[in-house]
Short mmCIF file of C-alpha atoms (C1' of nucleotides) in Angstrom, two decimals:
data_model
loop_
_atom_site.label_atom_id
_atom_site.label_comp_id
_atom_site.label_asym_id
_atom_site.label_seq_id
_atom_site.Cartn_x
_atom_site.Cartn_y
_atom_site.Cartn_z
CA MET A 1 0.00 0.00 0.00
CA ALA A 2 1.47 2.96 0.61
CA ARG A 3 1.09 4.51 -2.66
CA ASN A 4 1.98 7.92 -3.71
CA PRO A 5 3.12 11.28 -2.57
CA GLN A 6 0.01 13.29 -2.34
CA THR A 7 -3.05 13.14 -4.38
CA GLY A 8 -2.72 16.45 -5.46
CA ARG A 9 -0.91 19.12 -6.75
CA ASP A 10 2.16 19.56 -8.68
CA GLY A 11 4.19 22.42 -9.66
CA ASP A 12 3.56 25.70 -11.27
CA GLY A 13 0.97 26.21 -13.89
CA GLY A 14 3.15 26.39 -16.88
CA ASP A 15 5.88 23.86 -16.90
CA ARG A 16 4.00 21.51 -19.06
CA ASP A 17 7.21 20.20 -20.27
CA GLY A 18 6.15 17.62 -22.83
CA ALA A 19 9.45 18.17 -24.47
CA ARG A 20 11.83 20.92 -23.64
CA THR A 21 15.10 20.99 -22.01
CA PRO A 22 15.15 19.30 -18.65
CA GLY A 23 17.90 21.63 -17.71
CA PRO A 24 18.14 24.93 -15.92
CA ALA A 25 14.63 26.22 -16.44
CA ALA A 26 12.94 23.43 -14.52
CA PRO A 27 11.33 24.39 -11.23
CA GLN A 28 13.40 22.19 -8.99
CA ASP A 29 15.37 19.07 -9.35
CA PRO A 30 14.18 17.54 -12.58
CA GLU A 31 15.02 14.09 -11.32
CA ARG A 32 13.09 14.16 -8.11
CA ALA A 33 9.43 14.00 -7.18
CA HIS A 34 7.88 17.23 -6.03
CA SER A 35 8.13 18.10 -2.38
CA ALA A 36 5.12 18.63 -0.13
CA ARG A 37 5.77 22.36 -0.28
CA GLU A 38 5.63 22.41 -4.05
CA ILE A 39 2.51 20.29 -4.11
CA ALA A 40 0.69 22.51 -1.64
CA ALA A 41 1.75 25.65 -3.53
CA ALA A 42 0.48 24.15 -6.77
CA TRP A 43 -2.89 23.39 -5.20
CA GLU A 44 -3.18 26.93 -3.97
CA ARG A 45 -2.36 28.28 -7.36
CA GLU A 46 -4.68 26.01 -9.30
CA ARG A 47 -7.51 25.77 -6.84
CA PRO A 48 -7.45 28.52 -4.23
CA GLY A 49 -9.15 27.30 -1.12
CA THR A 50 -8.10 23.68 -1.41
CA PRO A 51 -7.55 22.30 2.12
CA VAL A 52 -3.82 21.74 1.90
CA SER A 53 -3.00 21.79 5.59
CA SER A 54 -2.29 18.09 5.91
CA ILE A 55 0.03 17.81 2.93
CA GLY A 56 3.14 18.84 4.80
CA ILE A 57 2.69 15.80 7.02
CA VAL A 58 1.00 13.14 4.90
CA THR A 59 3.06 13.52 1.75
CA PRO A 60 6.53 13.19 3.28
CA ILE A 61 5.33 10.26 5.36
CA TRP A 62 4.29 8.45 2.19
CA GLN A 63 7.44 9.34 0.37
CA LEU A 64 9.59 8.19 3.25
CA ALA A 65 7.66 4.95 3.63
CA LYS A 66 8.20 4.29 -0.05
CA LEU A 67 11.92 5.03 0.13
CA PHE A 68 12.42 2.91 3.24
CA GLY A 69 10.35 0.08 1.80
CA ASP A 70 12.11 0.05 -1.56
CA ASP A 71 15.46 0.20 0.13
CA ARG A 72 14.69 -2.65 2.45
CA ARG A 73 13.39 -4.73 -0.42
CA ARG A 74 16.67 -4.26 -2.29
CA VAL A 75 18.75 -5.10 0.76
CA LEU A 76 16.76 -8.26 1.38
CA ALA A 77 16.73 -9.35 -2.24
CA ARG A 78 20.42 -10.15 -1.86
CA ALA A 79 19.55 -12.60 0.87
CA GLY A 80 16.77 -14.08 -1.22
CA VAL A 81 13.95 -13.00 1.09
CA ASP A 82 11.07 -10.66 0.58
CA THR A 83 9.97 -8.06 3.10
CA ALA A 84 6.65 -9.70 3.85
CA THR A 85 8.29 -12.98 4.80
CA LEU A 86 10.93 -11.33 6.93
CA ASP A 87 8.24 -9.38 8.70
CA LEU A 88 6.43 -12.58 9.56
CA LEU A 89 9.56 -14.31 10.78
CA SER A 90 10.60 -11.27 12.79
CA VAL A 91 7.31 -11.05 14.62
CA LEU A 92 7.72 -14.69 15.63
CA ARG A 93 11.35 -14.22 16.58
CA ARG A 94 10.60 -11.19 18.71
CA SER A 95 7.85 -12.96 20.56
CA GLY A 96 10.52 -15.10 22.22
CA PRO A 97 10.53 -18.84 22.86
CA PRO A 98 8.75 -20.94 21.84
CA TYR A 99 8.53 -18.68 18.78
CA ALA A 100 4.93 -19.54 18.11
CA LEU A 101 1.84 -17.39 17.62
CA SER A 102 -1.67 -17.88 16.33
CA THR A 103 -2.61 -16.62 12.89
CA ARG A 104 -4.88 -14.16 14.60
CA GLU A 105 -2.12 -12.71 16.73
CA LEU A 106 0.14 -12.48 13.68
CA GLY A 107 -2.44 -10.44 11.84
CA ARG A 108 -2.78 -8.03 14.70
CA ARG A 109 0.93 -7.47 14.93
CA SER A 110 1.50 -7.12 11.21
CA LEU A 111 -1.15 -4.61 10.13
CA VAL A 112 -2.35 -6.81 7.31
CA THR A 113 -5.61 -8.67 6.78
CA ALA A 114 -6.19 -12.25 7.86
CA GLY A 115 -6.10 -13.33 4.24
CA ALA A 116 -2.68 -11.80 3.76
CA VAL A 117 -1.38 -13.56 6.86
CA SER A 118 -2.69 -16.83 5.57
CA GLN A 119 -0.82 -16.33 2.33
CA ARG A 120 2.36 -15.23 4.02
CA VAL A 121 2.33 -18.28 6.25
CA ALA A 122 1.64 -20.57 3.31
CA ARG A 123 4.62 -19.17 1.41
CA ALA A 124 6.91 -19.38 4.42
CA GLU A 125 5.75 -22.90 5.17
CA GLN A 126 6.49 -23.85 1.57
CA GLU A 127 10.06 -22.70 2.08
CA GLY A 128 10.42 -24.52 5.38
CA LEU A 129 10.69 -21.37 7.47
CA VAL A 130 7.67 -22.02 9.68
CA THR A 131 5.33 -24.88 10.53
CA ARG A 132 1.60 -24.74 10.94
CA GLU A 133 -0.49 -26.87 13.30
CA ALA A 134 -3.81 -26.89 15.03
CA ALA A 135 -3.64 -25.72 18.60
CA GLY A 136 -6.05 -26.61 21.35
CA GLY A 137 -6.43 -23.04 22.49
CA ARG A 138 -9.46 -21.29 21.06
CA PRO A 139 -12.01 -22.84 18.75
CA ARG A 140 -10.32 -22.86 15.46
CA THR A 141 -6.84 -21.63 16.31
CA VAL A 142 -3.78 -22.38 14.21
CA LEU A 143 -0.36 -22.09 15.72
CA VAL A 144 2.51 -20.93 13.52
CA THR A 145 5.98 -21.82 14.73
CA LEU A 146 9.41 -20.70 13.55
CA THR A 147 11.66 -23.49 12.30
CA PRO A 148 15.43 -23.48 12.86
CA ALA A 149 15.83 -22.41 9.24
CA GLY A 150 13.45 -19.52 9.79
CA HIS A 151 15.26 -18.54 12.94
CA ASP A 152 18.60 -18.58 11.16
CA LEU A 153 17.27 -16.46 8.34
CA VAL A 154 16.17 -13.79 10.77
CA GLU A 155 19.50 -13.85 12.54
CA ALA A 156 21.31 -13.49 9.25
CA THR A 157 19.38 -10.48 8.00
CA VAL A 158 17.89 -8.37 10.76
CA ASP A 159 21.03 -6.60 11.86
CA GLN A 160 21.77 -5.80 8.24
CA VAL A 161 18.39 -4.21 7.72
CA LEU A 162 18.33 -2.26 10.95
CA HIS A 163 21.87 -1.07 10.57
CA ARG A 164 21.13 0.16 7.09
CA GLU A 165 18.10 2.04 8.32
CA ALA A 166 20.04 3.60 11.14
CA ASP A 167 22.41 4.89 8.45
CA LEU A 168 19.52 6.31 6.49
CA VAL A 169 18.32 8.44 9.39
CA ALA A 170 21.79 9.38 10.54
CA GLY A 171 21.53 12.77 8.89
CA LEU A 172 19.39 13.98 11.76
CA THR A 173 21.02 15.02 15.00
CA PRO A 174 20.20 12.92 18.06
CA GLU A 175 17.97 15.74 19.26
CA GLN A 176 16.11 15.84 15.96
CA GLN A 177 15.69 12.08 16.01
CA ALA A 178 14.29 12.20 19.52
CA GLY A 179 11.92 15.00 18.63
CA LEU A 180 10.73 13.27 15.50
CA THR A 181 10.23 9.98 17.34
CA GLU A 182 8.11 11.71 19.95
CA LEU A 183 5.95 13.59 17.44
CA LEU A 184 5.42 10.50 15.32
CA HIS A 185 4.39 8.56 18.38
CA VAL A 186 1.84 11.18 19.34
CA LEU A 187 0.48 11.40 15.81
CA LEU A 188 0.25 7.65 15.39
CA THR A 189 -1.59 7.19 18.66
CA ASP A 190 -4.02 9.88 17.68
CA VAL A 191 -4.58 8.68 14.12
CA GLN A 192 -5.20 5.13 15.34
CA SER A 193 -8.04 6.41 17.46
CA ARG A 194 -9.58 8.33 14.57
CA VAL A 195 -9.29 5.83 11.75
CA GLY A 196 -12.22 3.50 11.65
CA ASP A 197 -14.37 6.24 13.08
CA ASP A 198 -16.70 6.35 10.16
CA ARG A 199 -18.40 9.57 11.12
CA LEU A 200 -15.33 11.42 10.09
CA SER A 201 -15.02 9.88 6.70
CA GLN A 202 -18.16 11.55 5.50
CA VAL A 203 -17.74 14.38 3.11
CA GLY A 204 -18.50 17.11 5.52
CA GLY A 205 -15.99 15.80 7.90
CA GLU A 206 -16.31 17.70 11.14
CA MET B 1 4.56 -0.19 -0.92
CA ALA B 2 4.92 0.27 2.40
CA ARG B 3 4.90 -2.95 4.12
CA ASN B 4 5.17 -3.62 7.74
CA PRO B 5 6.04 -2.25 11.11
CA GLN B 6 9.58 -3.19 11.62
CA THR B 7 11.52 -6.18 10.68
CA GLY B 8 12.15 -6.50 14.23
CA ARG B 9 14.85 -8.09 16.01
CA ASP B 10 15.04 -11.56 16.83
CA GLY B 11 16.39 -13.18 19.77
CA ASP B 12 19.19 -15.23 20.94
CA GLY B 13 21.07 -17.68 18.90
CA GLY B 14 20.29 -21.08 20.20
CA ASP B 15 17.27 -21.74 22.33
CA ARG B 16 14.95 -22.94 19.68
CA ASP B 17 11.66 -23.87 21.05
CA GLY B 18 12.18 -23.44 24.74
CA ALA B 19 8.71 -24.59 25.54
CA ARG B 20 5.69 -22.92 26.87
CA THR B 21 4.15 -19.71 27.73
CA PRO B 22 3.95 -17.16 24.98
CA GLY B 23 2.95 -15.00 27.89
CA PRO B 24 5.29 -12.17 28.81
CA ALA B 25 5.47 -10.91 25.26
CA ALA B 26 1.90 -9.60 25.20
CA PRO B 27 2.46 -6.36 27.01
CA GLN B 28 -0.16 -3.92 25.82
CA ASP B 29 -3.38 -3.57 23.98
CA PRO B 30 -4.33 -6.93 22.55
CA GLU B 31 -6.22 -5.29 19.72
CA ARG B 32 -3.51 -3.07 18.35
CA ALA B 33 -0.22 -3.60 16.57
CA HIS B 34 2.84 -3.17 18.72
CA SER B 35 4.30 0.29 18.99
CA ALA B 36 7.84 1.14 18.02
CA ARG B 37 8.73 1.28 21.70
CA GLU B 38 7.45 -2.22 22.33
CA ILE B 39 9.20 -3.56 19.26
CA ALA B 40 12.52 -2.03 20.26
CA ALA B 41 12.11 -3.34 23.79
CA ALA B 42 11.36 -6.83 22.48
CA TRP B 43 14.51 -6.73 20.41
CA GLU B 44 16.58 -5.65 23.35
CA ARG B 45 15.12 -8.39 25.46
CA GLU B 46 15.58 -11.11 22.86
CA ARG B 47 18.83 -10.00 21.30
CA PRO B 48 20.73 -7.49 23.39
CA GLY B 49 22.87 -5.36 21.12
CA THR B 50 20.52 -5.24 18.19
CA PRO B 51 20.80 -1.85 16.47
CA VAL B 52 17.33 -0.57 17.33
CA SER B 53 18.00 3.13 17.03
CA SER B 54 16.05 3.66 13.83
CA ILE B 55 12.91 1.84 14.91
CA GLY B 56 11.39 4.82 16.66
CA ILE B 57 11.35 6.64 13.34
CA VAL B 58 10.94 4.01 10.64
CA THR B 59 8.22 1.94 12.27
CA PRO B 60 5.72 4.74 12.96
CA ILE B 61 6.32 6.12 9.49
CA TRP B 62 5.30 2.78 7.99
CA GLN B 63 2.36 2.39 10.27
CA LEU B 64 1.13 5.89 9.50
CA ALA B 65 1.59 5.42 5.76
CA LYS B 66 -0.47 2.26 5.98
CA LEU B 67 -3.23 3.92 7.99
CA PHE B 68 -3.37 6.95 5.70
CA GLY B 69 -3.29 4.76 2.60
CA ASP B 70 -6.01 2.40 3.77
CA ASP B 71 -8.15 5.30 4.86
CA ARG B 72 -7.81 7.08 1.56
CA ARG B 73 -8.62 3.90 -0.33
CA ARG B 74 -11.84 3.52 1.63
CA VAL B 75 -12.82 7.14 1.11
CA LEU B 76 -12.21 6.88 -2.62
CA ALA B 77 -13.95 3.55 -2.99
CA ARG B 78 -17.21 5.38 -2.43
CA ALA B 79 -16.49 7.49 -5.46
CA GLY B 80 -15.52 4.44 -7.48
CA VAL B 81 -11.89 5.43 -7.92
CA ASP B 82 -8.69 3.83 -6.76
CA THR B 83 -5.81 5.72 -5.21
CA ALA B 84 -3.44 5.06 -8.08
CA THR B 85 -5.80 6.55 -10.63
CA LEU B 86 -6.56 9.59 -8.51
CA ASP B 87 -2.86 10.13 -8.04
CA LEU B 88 -2.34 10.15 -11.79
CA LEU B 89 -5.23 12.52 -12.42
CA SER B 90 -4.13 14.81 -9.62
CA VAL B 91 -0.63 15.16 -10.95
CA LEU B 92 -2.10 16.20 -14.29
CA ARG B 93 -4.64 18.51 -12.66
CA ARG B 94 -2.13 20.35 -10.59
CA SER B 95 0.23 20.80 -13.52
CA GLY B 96 -2.27 23.37 -14.78
CA PRO B 97 -3.63 23.91 -18.30
CA PRO B 98 -3.37 22.20 -20.71
CA TYR B 99 -3.31 19.37 -18.16
CA ALA B 100 -0.86 17.29 -20.16
CA LEU B 101 2.43 15.64 -19.26
CA SER B 102 4.73 13.05 -20.80
CA THR B 103 4.80 9.54 -19.41
CA ARG B 104 8.31 10.20 -18.30
CA GLU B 105 7.37 13.27 -16.31
CA LEU B 106 4.47 11.39 -14.75
CA GLY B 107 6.79 8.70 -13.52
CA ARG B 108 9.11 11.20 -11.95
CA ARG B 109 6.32 12.91 -10.11
CA SER B 110 4.63 9.76 -8.90
CA LEU B 111 7.45 7.74 -7.39
CA VAL B 112 6.53 4.63 -9.34
CA THR B 113 8.31 2.76 -12.13
CA ALA B 114 7.75 3.47 -15.80
CA GLY B 115 5.89 0.19 -16.14
CA ALA B 116 3.47 1.19 -13.42
CA VAL B 117 2.82 4.54 -15.09
CA SER B 118 2.10 2.78 -18.34
CA GLN B 119 -0.46 0.59 -16.63
CA ARG B 120 -2.04 3.45 -14.74
CA VAL B 121 -2.44 5.43 -17.93
CA ALA B 122 -3.88 2.44 -19.76
CA ARG B 123 -6.50 1.93 -17.05
CA ALA B 124 -7.41 5.59 -16.90
CA GLU B 125 -7.61 5.76 -20.68
CA GLN B 126 -9.92 2.77 -20.64
CA GLU B 127 -12.26 4.69 -18.38
CA GLY B 128 -12.10 7.82 -20.45
CA LEU B 129 -10.28 9.87 -17.85
CA VAL B 130 -7.21 10.67 -19.94
CA THR B 131 -6.12 10.47 -23.56
CA ARG B 132 -2.78 9.34 -24.88
CA GLU B 133 -1.09 10.62 -28.02
CA ALA B 134 2.31 10.82 -29.60
CA ALA B 135 3.92 14.20 -29.15
CA GLY B 136 6.53 15.66 -31.43
CA GLY B 137 8.74 16.79 -28.59
CA ARG B 138 11.43 14.31 -27.70
CA PRO B 139 12.21 11.14 -29.58
CA ARG B 140 9.59 8.74 -28.49
CA THR B 141 7.48 10.89 -26.19
CA VAL B 142 3.87 10.17 -25.34
CA LEU B 143 1.66 12.96 -24.06
CA VAL B 144 -1.04 12.12 -21.55
CA THR B 145 -3.89 14.61 -21.28
CA LEU B 146 -6.72 14.94 -18.78
CA THR B 147 -10.21 14.69 -20.29
CA PRO B 148 -13.15 16.72 -18.97
CA ALA B 149 -14.38 13.58 -17.21
CA GLY B 150 -10.98 13.15 -15.56
CA HIS B 151 -10.93 16.77 -14.54
CA ASP B 152 -14.39 16.48 -13.01
CA LEU B 153 -13.42 13.41 -11.07
CA VAL B 154 -10.51 15.21 -9.47
CA GLU B 155 -12.67 18.17 -8.60
CA ALA B 156 -15.24 15.89 -7.02
CA THR B 157 -12.84 13.98 -4.81
CA VAL B 158 -9.73 15.93 -3.91
CA ASP B 159 -11.29 18.18 -1.31
CA GLN B 160 -12.90 15.18 0.30
CA VAL B 161 -9.62 13.36 0.59
CA LEU B 162 -7.62 16.33 1.80
CA HIS B 163 -10.25 17.40 4.26
CA ARG B 164 -10.41 13.93 5.70
CA GLU B 165 -6.65 13.85 6.10
CA ALA B 166 -6.64 17.24 7.77
CA ASP B 167 -9.07 15.74 10.28
CA LEU B 168 -6.79 12.80 10.85
CA VAL B 169 -3.87 14.99 11.86
CA ALA B 170 -6.01 17.46 13.80
CA GLY B 171 -5.03 15.88 17.09
CA LEU B 172 -1.69 17.65 16.93
CA THR B 173 -1.46 21.28 17.94
CA PRO B 174 -0.50 23.74 15.18
CA GLU B 175 2.94 23.97 16.76
CA GLN B 176 3.35 20.21 16.74
CA GLN B 177 2.22 20.04 13.13
CA ALA B 178 4.70 22.69 12.13
CA GLY B 179 7.51 20.96 14.00
CA LEU B 180 6.67 17.60 12.49
CA THR B 181 6.44 19.05 8.99
CA GLU B 182 9.85 20.60 9.36
CA LEU B 183 11.51 17.46 10.72
CA LEU B 184 9.95 15.27 8.05
CA HIS B 185 11.15 17.63 5.38
CA VAL B 186 14.69 17.53 6.70
CA LEU B 187 14.64 13.75 7.00
CA LEU B 188 13.17 13.25 3.54
CA THR B 189 15.73 15.49 1.90
CA ASP B 190 18.49 13.65 3.65
CA VAL B 191 17.19 10.16 2.95
CA GLN B 192 16.73 10.97 -0.73
CA SER B 193 20.39 11.81 -0.94
CA ARG B 194 21.42 8.56 0.72
CA VAL B 195 19.15 6.07 -0.97
CA GLY B 196 20.58 4.77 -4.16
CA ASP B 197 24.03 5.22 -2.79
CA ASP B 198 24.94 1.61 -3.09
CA ARG B 199 28.00 1.78 -0.94
CA LEU B 200 25.75 2.11 2.04
CA SER B 201 23.67 -0.92 1.33
CA GLN B 202 26.56 -3.25 1.89
CA VAL B 203 26.48 -5.27 5.02
CA GLY B 204 29.06 -3.25 6.83
CA GLY B 205 27.06 -0.20 6.10
CA GLU B 206 27.88 3.14 7.53
"C1'" DA C 1 -30.43 -33.19 20.26
"C1'" DG C 2 -30.85 -30.29 16.51
"C1'" DG C 3 -30.70 -25.82 14.41
"C1'" DT C 4 -28.58 -21.45 14.29
"C1'" DC C 5 -24.81 -18.15 15.24
"C1'" DT C 6 -20.33 -16.78 15.43
"C1'" DA C 7 -15.44 -16.70 15.15
"C1'" DA C 8 -11.17 -18.15 12.77
"C1'" DA C 9 -8.78 -19.38 8.94
"C1'" DT C 10 -8.62 -20.13 4.07
"C1'" DT C 11 -9.76 -19.43 -0.70
"C1'" DT C 12 -10.91 -16.62 -4.62
"C1'" DA C 13 -11.15 -12.64 -7.62
"C1'" DG C 14 -9.21 -8.62 -8.82
"C1'" DC C 15 -6.03 -4.75 -8.39
"C1'" DC C 16 -1.43 -2.66 -8.42
"C1'" DC C 17 3.33 -2.79 -8.32
"C1'" DT C 18 8.35 -4.05 -9.51
"C1'" DA C 19 11.86 -5.99 -12.38
"C1'" DA C 20 13.16 -7.43 -16.52
"C1'" DA C 21 12.51 -8.41 -21.35
"C1'" DC C 22 11.04 -6.22 -25.48
"C1'" DG C 23 10.14 -2.97 -29.49
"C1'" DG C 24 11.03 0.89 -31.94
"C1'" DA C 25 13.11 5.33 -32.98
"C1'" DT C 26 17.02 8.58 -32.54
"C1'" DC C 27 21.79 9.62 -32.16
"C1'" DT C 28 26.86 8.53 -32.99
"C1'" DG C 29 30.65 7.44 -35.33
"C1'" DA C 30 33.14 5.20 -38.82
"C1'" DT D 1 24.83 4.93 -44.88
"C1'" DC D 2 24.86 1.52 -41.76
"C1'" DA D 3 26.03 -0.69 -37.15
"C1'" DG D 4 25.74 -0.04 -32.52
"C1'" DA D 5 24.50 2.46 -28.45
"C1'" DT D 6 20.60 4.73 -26.15
"C1'" DC D 7 16.46 6.16 -24.69
"C1'" DC D 8 11.35 5.71 -23.92
"C1'" DG D 9 7.47 3.46 -23.44
"C1'" DT D 10 5.11 -0.97 -23.25
"C1'" DT D 11 4.56 -5.75 -22.17
"C1'" DT D 12 5.21 -9.83 -19.37
"C1'" DA D 13 5.94 -12.64 -15.30
"C1'" DG D 14 5.36 -12.91 -10.78
"C1'" DG D 15 4.65 -11.21 -6.10
"C1'" DG D 16 1.68 -9.21 -2.54
"C1'" DC D 17 -2.41 -7.17 -0.84
"C1'" DT D 18 -7.53 -6.30 0.09
"C1'" DA D 19 -12.31 -7.52 0.20
"C1'" DA D 20 -15.54 -10.83 -0.05
"C1'" DA D 21 -17.08 -15.58 -0.27
"C1'" DT D 22 -16.39 -19.97 1.84
"C1'" DT D 23 -15.37 -23.62 5.17
"C1'" DT D 24 -15.23 -25.34 9.80
"C1'" DA D 25 -15.70 -25.98 14.45
"C1'" DG D 26 -17.24 -24.73 18.76
"C1'" DA D 27 -21.09 -21.89 21.37
"C1'" DC D 28 -25.84 -20.90 22.27
"C1'" DC D 29 -30.56 -21.60 22.38
"C1'" DT D 30 -35.11 -24.24 22.86
#
DNA sequence: AGGTCTAAATTTAGCCCTAAACGGATCTGA
DNA sequence: TCAGATCCGTTTAGGGCTAAATTTAGACCT
């Protein structure tokens, strides 16, 4: 999911560009997507009154998620794993011995639908990274357990991924990182409480 | 894109299977995904020394991107559009009259591959939202132009989407929103300059 | 007991994306 | 002028996800 920058607006009114020289006359960096600032400015210019207030937050979050996701995918491709599988294995690994969770619990911790979990588990089982078995717990519970091969795969890749990501955010000072972490935490907590509240998704919004 | 919370850390090296209680790992709200803090703590507990420093930033960014993306998809489903199509139309709309851009330019502004742009345009063309024609400009350039129907669709949905997203971030004070916007901008700029730098994606990183 | 309800997992249909192979046109240089 | 290098856009193969339909097994009633 995560899809694109922001639904909206792009640069100035005139740089149609169809052909032209990509060079010096271009608005910004001709090789890069527009920034949230440029998108909001374009909205204002094209449609005065457009509610652009959220763009400065939502757009960079999507762009960053895309960059982090693509980067992780490339890092993991070298190890022959995909991000969805590593995510599954990591959740199990982090849960501690005996490295087993129900499908239900996996879904909750992975932010994907039950169907997606089912497919992830099936793929991982196919590759011998987890096992699946009925568990006596609740009615129809299935217990997914990490195999030694799955455990090894996590051990072999997690530090790589996390180290790489630490490098990617290293441009911020420790103070900036702390401030950003705090603000993101506050925003996430708040958004979680609002999403799913269907009253707000009506047109008139509040 | 955007996939999951955090690849997490996994635990120790040897104790496969231990045995029982999945217990102590379920610390918080049983209905919600784990927070970055809980994930980092689980790593520390299971594998002391894991480089968790980036988790406080990367994990909430993914979770937020997922929440925003899912929410937007649901809002747009009512209008019978998908997020990818609206993104395409919006880029054209905000480029201003004559609402036409080359495939190449569309790819740059959308953060997706050329193949994805081609497919998006084909779908939108199928629905009569854009037209596609050869343009004399560069060598093999194709010009994609918004139709009146496409223009109308943007007008009918963009405010809805942006208003909804403004509601979603309304829990932050104006000061917090400004601070977050600034930090995200700094981080994004920095990450863009680091991604693609292949030296960093080696294991040894940094 | 038997019928109905509900919860959990899976399956199915359809969408969208990436990576890589492909097709065609322009530029380059002998 | 012709071969090769390039550049753009499209097509193909395959992965991954969501939403909805389906299957199953206990739970609940009467």
